[in-house]
Coordinates of C-alpha atoms in Angstrom, one line a residue:
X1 CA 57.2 117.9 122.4
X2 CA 58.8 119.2 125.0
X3 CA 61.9 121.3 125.7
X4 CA 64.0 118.6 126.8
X5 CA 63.2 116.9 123.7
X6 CA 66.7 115.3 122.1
X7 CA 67.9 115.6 118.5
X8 CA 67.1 112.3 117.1
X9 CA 70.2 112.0 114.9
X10 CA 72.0 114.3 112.6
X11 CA 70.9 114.1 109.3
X12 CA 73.9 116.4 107.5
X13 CA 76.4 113.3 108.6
X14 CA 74.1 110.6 107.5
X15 CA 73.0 112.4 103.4
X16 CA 75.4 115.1 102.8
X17 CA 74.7 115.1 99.1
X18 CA 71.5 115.8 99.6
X19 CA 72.1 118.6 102.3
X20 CA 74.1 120.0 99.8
X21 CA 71.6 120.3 97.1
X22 CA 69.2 121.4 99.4
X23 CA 71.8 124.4 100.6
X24 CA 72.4 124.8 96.9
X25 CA 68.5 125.2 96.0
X26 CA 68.5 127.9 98.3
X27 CA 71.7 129.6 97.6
X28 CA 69.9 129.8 94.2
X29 CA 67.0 131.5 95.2
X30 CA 69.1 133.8 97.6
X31 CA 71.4 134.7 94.4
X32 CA 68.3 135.0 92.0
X33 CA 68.0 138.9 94.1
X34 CA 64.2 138.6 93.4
X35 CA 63.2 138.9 97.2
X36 CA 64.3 141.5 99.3
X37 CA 66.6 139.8 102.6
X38 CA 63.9 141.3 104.9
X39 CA 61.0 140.0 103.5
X40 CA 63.1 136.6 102.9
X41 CA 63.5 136.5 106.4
X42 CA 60.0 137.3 107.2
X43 CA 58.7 134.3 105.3
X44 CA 61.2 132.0 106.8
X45 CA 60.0 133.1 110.3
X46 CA 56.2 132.9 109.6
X47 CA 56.6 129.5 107.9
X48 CA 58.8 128.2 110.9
X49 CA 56.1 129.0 113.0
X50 CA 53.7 127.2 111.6
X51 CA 55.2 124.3 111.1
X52 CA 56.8 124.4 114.6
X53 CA 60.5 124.2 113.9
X54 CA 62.2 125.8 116.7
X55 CA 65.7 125.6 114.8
X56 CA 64.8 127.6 111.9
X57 CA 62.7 129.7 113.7
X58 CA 65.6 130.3 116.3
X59 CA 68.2 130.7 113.2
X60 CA 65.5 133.0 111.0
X61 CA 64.7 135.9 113.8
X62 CA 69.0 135.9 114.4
X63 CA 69.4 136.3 110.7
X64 CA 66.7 138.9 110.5
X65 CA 67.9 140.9 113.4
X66 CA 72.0 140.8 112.1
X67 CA 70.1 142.5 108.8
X68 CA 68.4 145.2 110.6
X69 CA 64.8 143.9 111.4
X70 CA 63.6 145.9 114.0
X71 CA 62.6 144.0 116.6
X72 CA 58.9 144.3 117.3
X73 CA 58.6 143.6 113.6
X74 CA 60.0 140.2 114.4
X75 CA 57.4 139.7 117.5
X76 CA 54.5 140.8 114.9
X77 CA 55.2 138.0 112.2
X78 CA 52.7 135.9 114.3
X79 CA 50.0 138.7 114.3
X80 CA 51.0 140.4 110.9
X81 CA 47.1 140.5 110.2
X82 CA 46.3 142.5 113.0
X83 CA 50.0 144.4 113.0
X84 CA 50.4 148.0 111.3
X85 CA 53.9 147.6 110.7
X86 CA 53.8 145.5 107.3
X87 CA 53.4 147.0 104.1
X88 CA 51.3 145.4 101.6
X89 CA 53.7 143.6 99.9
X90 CA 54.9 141.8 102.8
X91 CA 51.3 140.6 103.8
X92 CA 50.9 139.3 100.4
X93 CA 54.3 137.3 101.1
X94 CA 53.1 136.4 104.6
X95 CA 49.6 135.6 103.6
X96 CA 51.0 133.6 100.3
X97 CA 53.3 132.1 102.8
X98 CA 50.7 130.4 105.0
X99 CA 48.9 129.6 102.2
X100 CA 51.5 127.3 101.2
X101 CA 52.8 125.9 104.3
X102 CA 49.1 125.1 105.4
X103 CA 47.8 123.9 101.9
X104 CA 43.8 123.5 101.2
X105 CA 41.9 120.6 100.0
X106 CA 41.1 123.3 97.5
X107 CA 44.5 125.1 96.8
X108 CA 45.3 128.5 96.9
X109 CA 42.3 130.8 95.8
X110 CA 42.2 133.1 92.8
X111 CA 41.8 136.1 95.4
X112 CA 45.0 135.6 97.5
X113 CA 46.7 134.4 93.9
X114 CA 45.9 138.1 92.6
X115 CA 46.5 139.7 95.4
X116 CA 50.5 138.9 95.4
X117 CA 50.9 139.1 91.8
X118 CA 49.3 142.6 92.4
X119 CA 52.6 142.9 94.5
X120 CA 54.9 140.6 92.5
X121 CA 56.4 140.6 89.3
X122 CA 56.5 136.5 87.8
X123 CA 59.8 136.5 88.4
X124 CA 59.2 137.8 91.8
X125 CA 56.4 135.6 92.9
X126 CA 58.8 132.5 90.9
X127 CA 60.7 133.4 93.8
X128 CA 58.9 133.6 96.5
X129 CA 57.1 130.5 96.0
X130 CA 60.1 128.9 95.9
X131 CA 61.7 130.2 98.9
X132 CA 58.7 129.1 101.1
X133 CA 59.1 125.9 99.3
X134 CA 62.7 125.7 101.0
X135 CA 62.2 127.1 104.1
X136 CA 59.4 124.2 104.2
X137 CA 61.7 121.8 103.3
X138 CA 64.4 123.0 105.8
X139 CA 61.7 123.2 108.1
X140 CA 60.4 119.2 108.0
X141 CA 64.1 118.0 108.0
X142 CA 64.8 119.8 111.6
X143 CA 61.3 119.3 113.0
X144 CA 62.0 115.3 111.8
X145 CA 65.6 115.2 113.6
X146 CA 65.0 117.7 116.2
X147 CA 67.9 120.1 115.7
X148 CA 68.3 122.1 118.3
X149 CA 67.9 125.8 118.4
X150 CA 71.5 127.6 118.3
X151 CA 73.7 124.7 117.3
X152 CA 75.0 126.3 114.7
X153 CA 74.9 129.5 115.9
X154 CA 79.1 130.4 116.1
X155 CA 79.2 128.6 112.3
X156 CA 77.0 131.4 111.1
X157 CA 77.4 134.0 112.7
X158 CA 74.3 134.6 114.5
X159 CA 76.1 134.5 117.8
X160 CA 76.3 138.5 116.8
X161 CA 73.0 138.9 116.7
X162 CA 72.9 139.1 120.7
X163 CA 69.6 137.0 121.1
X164 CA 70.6 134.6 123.9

């Protein structure tokens, strides 16, 4: 794809009761309090990566930055292996994260399984695997329609985050 790619149509208009239970779904995991907002935000990001959305990646580094991410953190996510600045509960996230976004033909193994519940309460990991079930979700639904980055920048508020 390239960047002068065009939104193909907007899918809010054309299903809004089922954007709205998907908003809802993650309202519910944002609400639950079981993930931190900065490790939320991390997962978003590394999940939009892989799968290529440039809306919710574009949306998920704004959000992380109006929260207080520092900035080379947020140029890490890609290289979080190789990066000292994540703690090991956030590389459990990260690593759980592509784990899920990039499923096996043999699942997830026992190994990365143990190491985030070495992190993660249940209810914890509950969470988590749920958020990086809806970021994916969010994720195919703008890389489907091509959103486009920033749209609804002023409607959140991430026009503050002074990433132009």
């Amino acid at each position: 794809m390239s960047n002068t790619a065009q939104p193909r149509l907007n899918y809010a208009a054309q299903l809004p009761e089922l954007l709205q239970k998907l908003q809802e779904f993650s309202m519910a995991i944002v609400k639950s309090g079981h993930i931190e907002p900065l490790l939320s935000h991390l997962v978003d990001i590394r999940a939009s990566q892989l799968n290529g959305c440039a809306f919710c990646l574009d949306m998920h580094v704004k959000e992380a930055k109006l929260h207080g991410e520092r900035e080379l953190r947020l140029h890490h996510v890609s290289i979080w292996r190789e990066s000292p600045l994540f703690n090991a509960k956030e590389c459990a996230a990260l690593a759980l994260t592509e784990a899920l976004t990039q499923i096996a033909p043999d699942g997830i193994s026992d190994e990365l399984y143990a190491k985030a519940r070495e992190q993660f309460d249940e209810k914890e990991l509950t969470a988590l695997v749920f958020r990086i079930m809806g970021i994916n979700a969010w994720n195919r639904a703008n890389v489907a329609f091509r959103t486009t980055p920033g749209t609804l920048d002023k409607m959140f508020g991430l026009d503050k985050a002074g990433l132009v």
